[in-house]
N, CA, C and O atoms as a Maestro MAE file, in Angstrom:
{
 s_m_m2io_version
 :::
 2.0.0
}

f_m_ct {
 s_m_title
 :::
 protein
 m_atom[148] {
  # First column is atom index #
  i_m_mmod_type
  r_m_x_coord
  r_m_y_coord
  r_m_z_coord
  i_m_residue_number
  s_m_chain_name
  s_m_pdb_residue_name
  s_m_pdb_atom_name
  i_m_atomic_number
  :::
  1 25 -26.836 92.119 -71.298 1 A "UNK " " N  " 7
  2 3 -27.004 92.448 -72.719 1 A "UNK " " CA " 6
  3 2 -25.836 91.880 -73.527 1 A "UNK " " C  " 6
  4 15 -25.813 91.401 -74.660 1 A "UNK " " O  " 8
  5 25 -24.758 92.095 -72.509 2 A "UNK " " N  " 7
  6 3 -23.101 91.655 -73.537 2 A "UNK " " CA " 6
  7 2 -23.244 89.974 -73.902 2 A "UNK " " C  " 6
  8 15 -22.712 89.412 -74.859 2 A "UNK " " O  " 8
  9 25 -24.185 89.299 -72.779 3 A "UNK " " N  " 7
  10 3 -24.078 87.939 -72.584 3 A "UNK " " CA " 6
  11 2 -24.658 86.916 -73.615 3 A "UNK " " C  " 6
  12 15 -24.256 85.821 -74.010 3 A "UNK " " O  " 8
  13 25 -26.173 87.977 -74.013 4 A "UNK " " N  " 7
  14 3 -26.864 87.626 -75.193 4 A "UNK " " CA " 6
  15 2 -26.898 87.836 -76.048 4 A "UNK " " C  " 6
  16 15 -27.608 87.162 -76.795 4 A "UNK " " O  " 8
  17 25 -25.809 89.419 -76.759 5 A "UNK " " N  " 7
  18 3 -25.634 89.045 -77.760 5 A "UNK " " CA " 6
  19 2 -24.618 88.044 -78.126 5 A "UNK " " C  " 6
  20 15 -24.583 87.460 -79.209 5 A "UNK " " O  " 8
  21 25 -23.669 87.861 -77.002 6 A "UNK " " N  " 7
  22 3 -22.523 86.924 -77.438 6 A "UNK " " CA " 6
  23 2 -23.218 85.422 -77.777 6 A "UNK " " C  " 6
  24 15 -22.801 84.664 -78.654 6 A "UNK " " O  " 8
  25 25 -24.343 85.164 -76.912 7 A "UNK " " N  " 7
  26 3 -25.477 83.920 -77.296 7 A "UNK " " CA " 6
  27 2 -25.554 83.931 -78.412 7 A "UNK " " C  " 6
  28 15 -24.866 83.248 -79.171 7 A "UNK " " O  " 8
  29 25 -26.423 84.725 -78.729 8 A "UNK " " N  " 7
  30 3 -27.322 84.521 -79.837 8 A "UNK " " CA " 6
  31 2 -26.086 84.575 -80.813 8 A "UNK " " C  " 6
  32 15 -26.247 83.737 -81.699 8 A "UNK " " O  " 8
  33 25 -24.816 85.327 -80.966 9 A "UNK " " N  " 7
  34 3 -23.782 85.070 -82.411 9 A "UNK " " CA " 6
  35 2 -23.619 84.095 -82.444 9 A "UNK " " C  " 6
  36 15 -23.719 83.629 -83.580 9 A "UNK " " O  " 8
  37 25 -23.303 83.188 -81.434 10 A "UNK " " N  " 7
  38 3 -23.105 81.917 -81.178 10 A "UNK " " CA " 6
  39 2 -23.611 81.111 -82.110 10 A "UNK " " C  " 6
  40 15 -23.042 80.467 -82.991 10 A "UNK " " O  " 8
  41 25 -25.419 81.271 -81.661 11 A "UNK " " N  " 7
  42 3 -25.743 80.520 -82.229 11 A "UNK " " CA " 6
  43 2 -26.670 80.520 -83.580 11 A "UNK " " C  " 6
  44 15 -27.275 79.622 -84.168 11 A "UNK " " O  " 8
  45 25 -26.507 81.995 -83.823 12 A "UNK " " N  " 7
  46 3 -26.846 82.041 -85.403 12 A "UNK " " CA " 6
  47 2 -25.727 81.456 -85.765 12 A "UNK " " C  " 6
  48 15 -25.913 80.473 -86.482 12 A "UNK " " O  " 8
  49 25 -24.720 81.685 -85.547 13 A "UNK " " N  " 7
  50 3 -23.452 80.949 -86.687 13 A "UNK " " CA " 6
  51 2 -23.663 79.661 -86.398 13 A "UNK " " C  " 6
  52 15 -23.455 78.892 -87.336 13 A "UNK " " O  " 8
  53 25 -24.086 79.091 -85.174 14 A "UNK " " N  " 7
  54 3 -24.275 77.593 -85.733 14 A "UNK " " CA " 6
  55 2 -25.433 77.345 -86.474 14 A "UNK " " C  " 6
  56 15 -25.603 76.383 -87.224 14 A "UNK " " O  " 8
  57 25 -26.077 78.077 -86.282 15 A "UNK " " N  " 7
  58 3 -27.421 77.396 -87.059 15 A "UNK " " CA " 6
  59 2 -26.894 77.921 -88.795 15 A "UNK " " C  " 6
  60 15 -27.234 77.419 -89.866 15 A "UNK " " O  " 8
  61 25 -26.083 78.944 -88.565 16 A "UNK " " N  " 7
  62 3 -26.288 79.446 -90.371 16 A "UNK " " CA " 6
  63 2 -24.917 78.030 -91.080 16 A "UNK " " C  " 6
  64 15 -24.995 77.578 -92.222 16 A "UNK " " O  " 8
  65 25 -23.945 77.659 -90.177 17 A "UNK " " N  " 7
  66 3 -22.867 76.731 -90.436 17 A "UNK " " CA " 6
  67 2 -23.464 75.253 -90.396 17 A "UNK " " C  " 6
  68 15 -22.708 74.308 -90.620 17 A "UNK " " O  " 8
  69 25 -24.807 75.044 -90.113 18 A "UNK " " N  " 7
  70 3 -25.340 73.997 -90.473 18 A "UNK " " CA " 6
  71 2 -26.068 74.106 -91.281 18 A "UNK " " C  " 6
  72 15 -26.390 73.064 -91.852 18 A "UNK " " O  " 8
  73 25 -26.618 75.243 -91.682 19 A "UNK " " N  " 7
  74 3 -27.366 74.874 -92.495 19 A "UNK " " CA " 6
  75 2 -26.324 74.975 -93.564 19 A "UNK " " C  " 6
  76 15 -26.293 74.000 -94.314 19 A "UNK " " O  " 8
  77 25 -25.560 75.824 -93.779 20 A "UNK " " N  " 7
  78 3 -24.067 75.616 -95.166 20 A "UNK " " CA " 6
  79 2 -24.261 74.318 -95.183 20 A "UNK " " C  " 6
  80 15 -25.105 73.889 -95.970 20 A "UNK " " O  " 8
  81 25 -23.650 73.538 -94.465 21 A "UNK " " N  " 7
  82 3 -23.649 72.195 -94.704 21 A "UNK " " CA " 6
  83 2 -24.747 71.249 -95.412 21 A "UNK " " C  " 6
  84 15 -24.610 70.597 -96.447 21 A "UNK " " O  " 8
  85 25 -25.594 71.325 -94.780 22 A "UNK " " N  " 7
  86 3 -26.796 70.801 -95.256 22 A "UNK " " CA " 6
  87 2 -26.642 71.002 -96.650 22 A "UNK " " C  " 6
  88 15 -26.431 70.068 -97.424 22 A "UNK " " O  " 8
  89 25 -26.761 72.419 -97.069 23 A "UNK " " N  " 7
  90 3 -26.892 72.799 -98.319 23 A "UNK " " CA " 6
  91 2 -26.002 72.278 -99.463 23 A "UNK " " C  " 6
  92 15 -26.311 71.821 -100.563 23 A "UNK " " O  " 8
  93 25 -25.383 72.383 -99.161 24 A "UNK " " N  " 7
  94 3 -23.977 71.887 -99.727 24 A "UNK " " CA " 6
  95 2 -24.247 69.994 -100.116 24 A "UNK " " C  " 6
  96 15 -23.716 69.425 -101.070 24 A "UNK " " O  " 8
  97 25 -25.007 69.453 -99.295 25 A "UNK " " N  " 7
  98 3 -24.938 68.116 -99.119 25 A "UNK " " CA " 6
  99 2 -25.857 67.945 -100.305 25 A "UNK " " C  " 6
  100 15 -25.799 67.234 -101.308 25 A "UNK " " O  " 8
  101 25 -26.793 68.904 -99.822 26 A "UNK " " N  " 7
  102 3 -28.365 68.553 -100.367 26 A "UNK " " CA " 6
  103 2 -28.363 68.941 -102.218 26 A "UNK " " C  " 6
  104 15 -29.118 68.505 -103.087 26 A "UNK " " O  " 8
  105 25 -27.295 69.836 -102.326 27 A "UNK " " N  " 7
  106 3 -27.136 70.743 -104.028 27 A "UNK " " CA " 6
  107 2 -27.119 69.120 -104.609 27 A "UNK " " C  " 6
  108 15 -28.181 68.623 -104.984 27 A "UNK " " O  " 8
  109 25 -25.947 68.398 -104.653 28 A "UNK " " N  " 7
  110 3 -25.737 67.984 -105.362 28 A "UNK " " CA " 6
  111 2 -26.597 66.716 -105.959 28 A "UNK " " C  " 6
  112 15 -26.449 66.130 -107.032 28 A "UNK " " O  " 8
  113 25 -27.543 66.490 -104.909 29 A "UNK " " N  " 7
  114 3 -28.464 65.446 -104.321 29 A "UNK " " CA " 6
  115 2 -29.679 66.419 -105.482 29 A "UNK " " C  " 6
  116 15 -30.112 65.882 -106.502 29 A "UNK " " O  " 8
  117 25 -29.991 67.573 -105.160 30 A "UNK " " N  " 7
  118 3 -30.848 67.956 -106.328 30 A "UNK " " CA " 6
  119 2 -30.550 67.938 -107.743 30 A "UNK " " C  " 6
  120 15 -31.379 67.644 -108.604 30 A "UNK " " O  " 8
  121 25 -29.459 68.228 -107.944 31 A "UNK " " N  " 7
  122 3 -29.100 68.005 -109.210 31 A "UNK " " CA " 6
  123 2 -29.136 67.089 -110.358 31 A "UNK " " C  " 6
  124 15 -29.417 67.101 -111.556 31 A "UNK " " O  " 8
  125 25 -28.616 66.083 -109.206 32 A "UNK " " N  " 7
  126 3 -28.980 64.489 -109.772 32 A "UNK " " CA " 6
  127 2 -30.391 64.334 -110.128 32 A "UNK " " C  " 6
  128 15 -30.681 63.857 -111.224 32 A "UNK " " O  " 8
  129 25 -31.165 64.644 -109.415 33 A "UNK " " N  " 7
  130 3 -32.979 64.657 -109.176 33 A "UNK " " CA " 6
  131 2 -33.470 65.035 -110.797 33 A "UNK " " C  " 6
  132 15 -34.307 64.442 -111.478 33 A "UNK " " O  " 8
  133 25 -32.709 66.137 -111.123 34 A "UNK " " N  " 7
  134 3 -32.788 67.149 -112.430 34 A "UNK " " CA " 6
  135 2 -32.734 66.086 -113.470 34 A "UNK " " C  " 6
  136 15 -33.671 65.605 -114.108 34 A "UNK " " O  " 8
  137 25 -31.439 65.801 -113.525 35 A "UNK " " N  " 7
  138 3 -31.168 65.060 -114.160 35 A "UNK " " CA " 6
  139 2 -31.735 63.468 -114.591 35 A "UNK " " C  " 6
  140 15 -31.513 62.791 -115.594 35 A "UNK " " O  " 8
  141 25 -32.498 63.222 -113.463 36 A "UNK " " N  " 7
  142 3 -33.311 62.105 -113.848 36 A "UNK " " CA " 6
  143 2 -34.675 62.035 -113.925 36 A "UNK " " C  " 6
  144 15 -35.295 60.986 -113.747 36 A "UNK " " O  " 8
  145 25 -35.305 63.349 -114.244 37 A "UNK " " N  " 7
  146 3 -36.537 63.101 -114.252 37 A "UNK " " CA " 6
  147 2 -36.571 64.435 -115.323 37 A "UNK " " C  " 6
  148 15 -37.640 64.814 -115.804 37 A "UNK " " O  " 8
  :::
 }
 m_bond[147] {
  # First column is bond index #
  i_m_from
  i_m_to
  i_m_order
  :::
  1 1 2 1
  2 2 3 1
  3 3 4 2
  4 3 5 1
  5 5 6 1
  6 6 7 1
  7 7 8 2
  8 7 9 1
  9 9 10 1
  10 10 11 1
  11 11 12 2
  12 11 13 1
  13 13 14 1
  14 14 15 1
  15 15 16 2
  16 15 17 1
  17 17 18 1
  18 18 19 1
  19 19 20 2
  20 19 21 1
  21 21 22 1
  22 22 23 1
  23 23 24 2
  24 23 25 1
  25 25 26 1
  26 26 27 1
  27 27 28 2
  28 27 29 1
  29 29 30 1
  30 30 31 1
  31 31 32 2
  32 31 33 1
  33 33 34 1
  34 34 35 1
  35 35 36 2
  36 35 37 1
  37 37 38 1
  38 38 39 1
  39 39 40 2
  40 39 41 1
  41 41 42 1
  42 42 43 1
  43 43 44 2
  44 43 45 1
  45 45 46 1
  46 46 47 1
  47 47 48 2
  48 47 49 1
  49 49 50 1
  50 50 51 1
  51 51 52 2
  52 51 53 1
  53 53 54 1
  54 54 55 1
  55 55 56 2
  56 55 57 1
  57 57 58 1
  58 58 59 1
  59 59 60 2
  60 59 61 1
  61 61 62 1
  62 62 63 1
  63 63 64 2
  64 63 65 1
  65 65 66 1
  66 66 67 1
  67 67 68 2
  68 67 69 1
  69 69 70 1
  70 70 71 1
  71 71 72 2
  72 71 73 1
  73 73 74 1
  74 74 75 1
  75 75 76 2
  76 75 77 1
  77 77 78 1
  78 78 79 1
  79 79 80 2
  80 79 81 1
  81 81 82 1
  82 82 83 1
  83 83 84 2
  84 83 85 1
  85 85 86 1
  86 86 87 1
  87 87 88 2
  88 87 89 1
  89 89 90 1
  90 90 91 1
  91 91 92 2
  92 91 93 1
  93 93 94 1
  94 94 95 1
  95 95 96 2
  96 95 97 1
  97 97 98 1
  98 98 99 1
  99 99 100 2
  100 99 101 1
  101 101 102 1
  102 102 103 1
  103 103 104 2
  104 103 105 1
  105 105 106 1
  106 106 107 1
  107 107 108 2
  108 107 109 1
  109 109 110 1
  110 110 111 1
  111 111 112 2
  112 111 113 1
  113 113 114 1
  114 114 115 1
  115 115 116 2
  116 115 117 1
  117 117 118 1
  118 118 119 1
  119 119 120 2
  120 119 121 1
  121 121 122 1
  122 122 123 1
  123 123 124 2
  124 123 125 1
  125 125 126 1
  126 126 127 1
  127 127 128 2
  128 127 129 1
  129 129 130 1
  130 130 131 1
  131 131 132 2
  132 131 133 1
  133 133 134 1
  134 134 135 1
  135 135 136 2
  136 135 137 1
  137 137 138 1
  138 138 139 1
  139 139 140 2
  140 139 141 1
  141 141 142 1
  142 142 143 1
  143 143 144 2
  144 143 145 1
  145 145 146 1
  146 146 147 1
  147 147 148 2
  :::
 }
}
């Protein structure tokens, strides 16, 4: 039980620290979008 939750924190934080990223990449990329149409 100790093993999987230590898994799974693992890897929600990677999945939630990629997707930050992503997001982050992708904001400013929409914005522009806004702005030109």
């Amino acid at each position: 039980m100790d093993w999987e939750q230590g898994y799974g924190r693992f890897f929600g934080g990677f999945i939630h620290d990629t997707a930050k990223s992503i997001f982050a990449s992708a904001y400013p990329v929409l914005l522009n979008l806004n702005f030109l149409f």
